[in-house]
Coordinates of C-alpha atoms and ligand atoms in Angstrom, one line a residue:
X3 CA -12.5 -17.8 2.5
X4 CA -10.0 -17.2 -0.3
X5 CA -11.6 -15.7 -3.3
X6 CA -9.6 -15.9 -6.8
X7 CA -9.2 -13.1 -9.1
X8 CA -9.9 -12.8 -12.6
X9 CA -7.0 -10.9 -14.9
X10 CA -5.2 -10.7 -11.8
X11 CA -2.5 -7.9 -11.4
X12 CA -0.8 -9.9 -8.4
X13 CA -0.8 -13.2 -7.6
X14 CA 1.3 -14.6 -4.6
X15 CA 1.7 -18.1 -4.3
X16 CA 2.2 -20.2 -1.0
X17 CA 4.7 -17.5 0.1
X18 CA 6.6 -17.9 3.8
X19 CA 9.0 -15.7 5.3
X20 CA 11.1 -16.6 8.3
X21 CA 12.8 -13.3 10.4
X22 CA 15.2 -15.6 12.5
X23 CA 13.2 -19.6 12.1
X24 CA 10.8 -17.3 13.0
X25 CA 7.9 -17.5 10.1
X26 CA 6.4 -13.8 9.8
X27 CA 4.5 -15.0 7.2
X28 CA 3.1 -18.6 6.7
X29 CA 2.2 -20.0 2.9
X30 CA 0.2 -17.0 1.9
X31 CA -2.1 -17.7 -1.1
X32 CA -3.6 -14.4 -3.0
X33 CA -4.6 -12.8 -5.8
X34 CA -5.6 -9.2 -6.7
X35 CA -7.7 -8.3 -9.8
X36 CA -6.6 -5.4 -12.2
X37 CA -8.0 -2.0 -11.8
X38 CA -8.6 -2.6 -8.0
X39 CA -8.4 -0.8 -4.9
X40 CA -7.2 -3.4 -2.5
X41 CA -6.7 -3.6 1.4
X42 CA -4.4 -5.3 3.6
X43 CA -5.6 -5.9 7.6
X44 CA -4.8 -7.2 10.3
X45 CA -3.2 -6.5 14.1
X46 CA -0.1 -5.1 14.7
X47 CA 3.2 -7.8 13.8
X48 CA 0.3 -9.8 11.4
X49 CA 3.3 -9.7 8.6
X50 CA 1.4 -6.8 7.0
X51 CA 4.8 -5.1 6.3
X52 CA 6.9 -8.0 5.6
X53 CA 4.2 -9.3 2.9
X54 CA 4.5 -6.0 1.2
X55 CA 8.4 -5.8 0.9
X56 CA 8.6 -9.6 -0.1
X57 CA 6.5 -8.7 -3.0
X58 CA 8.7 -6.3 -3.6
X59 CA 11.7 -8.7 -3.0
X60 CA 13.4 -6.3 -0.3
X61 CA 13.5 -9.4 1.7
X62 CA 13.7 -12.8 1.1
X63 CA 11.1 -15.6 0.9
X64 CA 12.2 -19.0 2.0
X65 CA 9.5 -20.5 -0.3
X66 CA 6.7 -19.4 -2.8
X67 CA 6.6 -17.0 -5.3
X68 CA 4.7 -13.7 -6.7
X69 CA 3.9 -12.6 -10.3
X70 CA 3.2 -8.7 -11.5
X71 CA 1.3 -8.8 -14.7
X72 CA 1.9 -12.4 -15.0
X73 CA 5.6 -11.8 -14.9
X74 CA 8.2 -11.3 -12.4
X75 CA 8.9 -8.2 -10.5
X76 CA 12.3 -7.5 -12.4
X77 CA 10.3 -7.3 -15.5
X78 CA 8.0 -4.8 -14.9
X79 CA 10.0 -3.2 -12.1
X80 CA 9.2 0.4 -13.6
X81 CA 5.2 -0.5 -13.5
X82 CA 5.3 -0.6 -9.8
X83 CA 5.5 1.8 -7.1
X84 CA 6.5 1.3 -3.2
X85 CA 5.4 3.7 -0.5
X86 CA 6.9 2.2 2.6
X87 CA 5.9 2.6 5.8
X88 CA 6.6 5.8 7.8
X89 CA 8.4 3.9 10.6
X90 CA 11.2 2.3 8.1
X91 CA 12.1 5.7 7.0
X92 CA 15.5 7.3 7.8
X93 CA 13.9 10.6 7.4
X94 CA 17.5 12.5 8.6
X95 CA 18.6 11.7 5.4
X96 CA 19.4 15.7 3.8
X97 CA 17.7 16.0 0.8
X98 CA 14.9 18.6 -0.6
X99 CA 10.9 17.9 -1.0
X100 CA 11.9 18.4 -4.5
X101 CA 14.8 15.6 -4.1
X102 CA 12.7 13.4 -2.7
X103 CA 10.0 13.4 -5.8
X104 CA 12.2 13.6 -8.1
X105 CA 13.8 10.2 -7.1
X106 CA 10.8 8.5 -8.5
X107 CA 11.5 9.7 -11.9
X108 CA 15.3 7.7 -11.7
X109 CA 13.8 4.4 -13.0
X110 CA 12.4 5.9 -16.0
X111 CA 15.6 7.0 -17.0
X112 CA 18.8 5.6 -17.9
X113 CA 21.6 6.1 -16.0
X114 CA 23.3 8.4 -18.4
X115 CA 20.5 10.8 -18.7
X116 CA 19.6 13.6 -17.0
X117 CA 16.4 14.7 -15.5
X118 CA 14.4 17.1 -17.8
X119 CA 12.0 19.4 -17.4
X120 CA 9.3 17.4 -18.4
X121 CA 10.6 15.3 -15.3
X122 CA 10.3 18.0 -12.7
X123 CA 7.2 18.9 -14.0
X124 CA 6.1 15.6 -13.2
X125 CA 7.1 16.1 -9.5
X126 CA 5.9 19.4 -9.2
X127 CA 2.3 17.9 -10.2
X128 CA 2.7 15.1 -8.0
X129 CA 4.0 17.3 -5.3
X130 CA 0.1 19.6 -6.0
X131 CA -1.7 16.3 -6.0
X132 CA -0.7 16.4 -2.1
X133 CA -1.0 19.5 -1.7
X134 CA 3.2 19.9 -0.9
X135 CA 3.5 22.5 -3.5
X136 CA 4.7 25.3 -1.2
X137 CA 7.7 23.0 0.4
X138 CA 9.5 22.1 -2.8
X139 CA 13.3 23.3 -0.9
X140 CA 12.0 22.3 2.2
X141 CA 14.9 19.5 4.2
X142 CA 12.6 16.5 4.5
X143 CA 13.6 16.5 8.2
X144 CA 12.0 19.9 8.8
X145 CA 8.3 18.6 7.9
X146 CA 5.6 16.8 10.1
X147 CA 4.7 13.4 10.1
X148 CA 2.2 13.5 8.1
X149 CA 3.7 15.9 6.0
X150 CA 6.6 13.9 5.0
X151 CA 3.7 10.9 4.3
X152 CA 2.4 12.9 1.8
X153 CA 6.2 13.3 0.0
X154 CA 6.4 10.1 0.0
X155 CA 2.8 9.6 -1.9
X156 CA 3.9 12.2 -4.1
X157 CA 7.8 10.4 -4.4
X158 CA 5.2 7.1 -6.1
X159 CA 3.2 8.8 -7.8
X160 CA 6.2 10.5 -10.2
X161 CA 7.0 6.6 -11.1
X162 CA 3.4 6.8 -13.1
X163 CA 3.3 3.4 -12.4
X164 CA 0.3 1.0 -13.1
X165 CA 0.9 -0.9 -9.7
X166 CA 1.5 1.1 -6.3
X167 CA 2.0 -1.3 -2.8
X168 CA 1.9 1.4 0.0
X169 CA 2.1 0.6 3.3
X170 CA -0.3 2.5 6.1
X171 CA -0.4 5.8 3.8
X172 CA -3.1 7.0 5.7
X173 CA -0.8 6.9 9.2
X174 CA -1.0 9.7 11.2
X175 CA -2.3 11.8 9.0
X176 CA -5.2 14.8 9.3
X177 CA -8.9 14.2 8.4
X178 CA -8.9 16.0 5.4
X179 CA -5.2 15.1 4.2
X180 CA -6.7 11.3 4.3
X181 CA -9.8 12.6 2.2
X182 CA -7.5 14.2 0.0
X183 CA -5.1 10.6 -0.1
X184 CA -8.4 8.9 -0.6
X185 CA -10.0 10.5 -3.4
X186 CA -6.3 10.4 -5.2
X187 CA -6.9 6.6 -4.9
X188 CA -9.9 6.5 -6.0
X189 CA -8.8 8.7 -9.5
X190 CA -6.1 6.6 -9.6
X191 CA -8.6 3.2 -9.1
X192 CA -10.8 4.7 -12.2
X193 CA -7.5 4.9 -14.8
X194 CA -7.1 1.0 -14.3
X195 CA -4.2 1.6 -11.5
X196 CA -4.0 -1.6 -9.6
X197 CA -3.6 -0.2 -5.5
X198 CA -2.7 -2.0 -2.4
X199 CA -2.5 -0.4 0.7
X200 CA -1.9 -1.5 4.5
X201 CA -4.7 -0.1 5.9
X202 CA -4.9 -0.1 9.9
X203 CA -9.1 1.0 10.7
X204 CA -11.3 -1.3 10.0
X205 CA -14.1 1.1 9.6
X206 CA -12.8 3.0 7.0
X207 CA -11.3 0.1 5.4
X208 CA -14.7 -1.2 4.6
X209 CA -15.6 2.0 2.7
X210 CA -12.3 2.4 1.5
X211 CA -11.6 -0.9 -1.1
X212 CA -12.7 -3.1 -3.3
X213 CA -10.9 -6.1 -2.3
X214 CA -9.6 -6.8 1.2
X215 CA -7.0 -9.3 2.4
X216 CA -6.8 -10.5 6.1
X217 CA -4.0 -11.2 7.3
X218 CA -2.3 -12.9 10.9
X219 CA 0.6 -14.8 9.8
X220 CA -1.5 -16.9 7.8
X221 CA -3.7 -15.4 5.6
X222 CA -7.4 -15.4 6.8
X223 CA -9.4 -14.2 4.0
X224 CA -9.6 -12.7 0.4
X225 CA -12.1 -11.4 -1.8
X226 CA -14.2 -8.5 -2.6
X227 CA -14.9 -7.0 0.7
X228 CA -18.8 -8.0 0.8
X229 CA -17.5 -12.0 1.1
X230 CA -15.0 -11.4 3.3
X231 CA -15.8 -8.7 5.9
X232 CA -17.9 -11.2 8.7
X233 CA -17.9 -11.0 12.1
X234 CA -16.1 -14.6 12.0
X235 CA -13.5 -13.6 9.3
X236 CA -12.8 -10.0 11.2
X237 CA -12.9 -13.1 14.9
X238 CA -10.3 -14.8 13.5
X239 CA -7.9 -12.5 12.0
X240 CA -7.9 -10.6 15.2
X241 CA -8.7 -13.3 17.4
X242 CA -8.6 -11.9 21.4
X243 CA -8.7 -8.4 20.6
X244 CA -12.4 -9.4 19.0
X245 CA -14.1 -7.9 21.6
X246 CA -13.0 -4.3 20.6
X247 CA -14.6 -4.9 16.9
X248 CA -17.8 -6.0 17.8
X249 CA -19.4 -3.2 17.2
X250 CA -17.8 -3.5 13.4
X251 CA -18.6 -7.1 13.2
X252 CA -22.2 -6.1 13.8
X253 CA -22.1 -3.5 11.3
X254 CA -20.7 -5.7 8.5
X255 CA -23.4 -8.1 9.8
X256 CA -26.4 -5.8 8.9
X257 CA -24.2 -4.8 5.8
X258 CA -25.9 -1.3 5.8
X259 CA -22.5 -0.1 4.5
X260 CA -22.8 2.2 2.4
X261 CA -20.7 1.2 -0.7
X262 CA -18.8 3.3 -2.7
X263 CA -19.2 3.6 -6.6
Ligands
ATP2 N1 13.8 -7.3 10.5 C1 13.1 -8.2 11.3 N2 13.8 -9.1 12.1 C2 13.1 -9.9 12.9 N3 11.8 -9.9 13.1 C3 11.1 -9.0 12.3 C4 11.7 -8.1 11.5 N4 10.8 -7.3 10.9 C5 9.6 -7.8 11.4 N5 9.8 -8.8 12.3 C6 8.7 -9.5 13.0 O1 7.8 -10.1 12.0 C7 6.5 -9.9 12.4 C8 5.7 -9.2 11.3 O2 6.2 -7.9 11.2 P1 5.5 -6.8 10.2 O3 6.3 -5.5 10.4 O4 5.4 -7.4 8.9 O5 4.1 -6.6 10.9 P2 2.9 -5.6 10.5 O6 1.7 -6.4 10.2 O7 3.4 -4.7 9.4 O8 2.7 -4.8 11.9 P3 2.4 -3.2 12.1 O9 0.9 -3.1 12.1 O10 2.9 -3.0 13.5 O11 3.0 -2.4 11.1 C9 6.5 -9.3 13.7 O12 6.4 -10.3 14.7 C10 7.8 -8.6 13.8 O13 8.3 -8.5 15.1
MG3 MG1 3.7 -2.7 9.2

């Protein structure tokens, strides 16, 4: 079930990645409509992660491509925005909250320039969005896990960009923190950004998006979420472990979701 977008703002085409002859990936087909709130699920070593930084060519594809807006990523490199995953970060590295935000402003300047005030204005705001405001000269190694997440959102949201990939932004993070994240998302959703995010619980992730891809190596399924979340798609994209999700595959069976505006 592979569903094709309209105006897309990504489109990967028949992309594999190989870790060691190893494919992590296998010919993965997709497309993401503009304006979009979009999942990504599927188990634990499903290529979730790798998909994510091929897109944003951090590794290397051994075939297949992906277009942005219709173009490549080098050409509208400063319309997107990468959140990686918690995991993958050296968070030792010394440097302020403050530091940390303001390195999303870099790619909208040129290298000569200097940050402005407008720009840490910019990072202060992101910085509230998160509710990090009070931390600003905090070392980023002296924060929580899920405090840190929450730089990091902030870090992508200075880029203003019109594309953000972020991968498990909701990990280990509080209740409320992830209602916050959410309904940042979902502002962002209703001024046309175009959202992807690696999304780990399947029950929130059918409230959460729009469009949901399922991925296991191959990719399973991808469409609006009310074509592709079945008890046979959800069977196959986490194929023994099924058992555990019945109870969701009977839920998206009776579709009483409810489904957010
Ligand atoms: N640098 C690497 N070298 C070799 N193999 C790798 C490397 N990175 C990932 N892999 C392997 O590629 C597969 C996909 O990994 P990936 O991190 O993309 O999965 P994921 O879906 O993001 O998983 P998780 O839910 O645990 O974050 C896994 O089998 C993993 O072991
Ligand atoms: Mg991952």
């Amino acid at each position: 079930m592979i569903l094709q977008a309209d105006n897309p703002a990504v489109e990967v085409h028949d992309l594999t990645v190989m870790y060691n002859k190893k494919p992590a990936l296998w010919s993965v087909d997709f497309s993401i409509p503009g304006g979009t709130l979009a999942g990504i699920v599927g188990p634990n070593g499903a290529g979730k992660s790798t998909l994510i930084k091929a897109m944003m060519q951090l590794i290397p594809a051994s075939s297949g491509y992906v277009k942005l807006f219709n173009q490549s990523l080098d050409s509208v490199r400063n319309r997107v925005s990468y959140v990686p995953q918690r995991e993958s970060v050296d968070w030792d590295f010394p440097a302020s909250v403050m530091d940390v935000v303001l390195m999303g402003r870099y790619g909208k300047r040129s290298l000569l320039s200097r940050l402005t005030k407008a720009d840490r204005q910019i990072a202060l705001d992101s910085l509230k969005k998160v509710g990090m405001e009070a931390y600003t000269g905090r070392q980023i190694s002296q924060l929580s896990g899920g405090q840190q997440q929450r730089v990091f959102i902030a870090r992508s949201l200075a880029q203003e960009a019109d594309l953000y990939f972020m991968d498990e932004p909701f990990a280990g993070v509080d209740a409320t923190t992830e209602k916050a994240i959410l309904d940042l998302l979902l502002t962002m959703r209703k001024e046309g950004k175009t959202i992807l995010v690696v999304h780990h619980d399947l029950q929130s992730a059918k409230s959460y998006f729009d469009w949901v891809i399922m991925l296991n190596t191959r990719l399973v399924a991808a469409g609006p979420k009310e074509d592709v979340f079945t008890p046979e798609l959800l069977g196959e994209t986490y194929g023994g472990k099924l058992p555990l999700l019945m109870n969701v595959g009977e839920l998206a069976a009776r579709k009483d979701f409810p489904v957010r505006e």
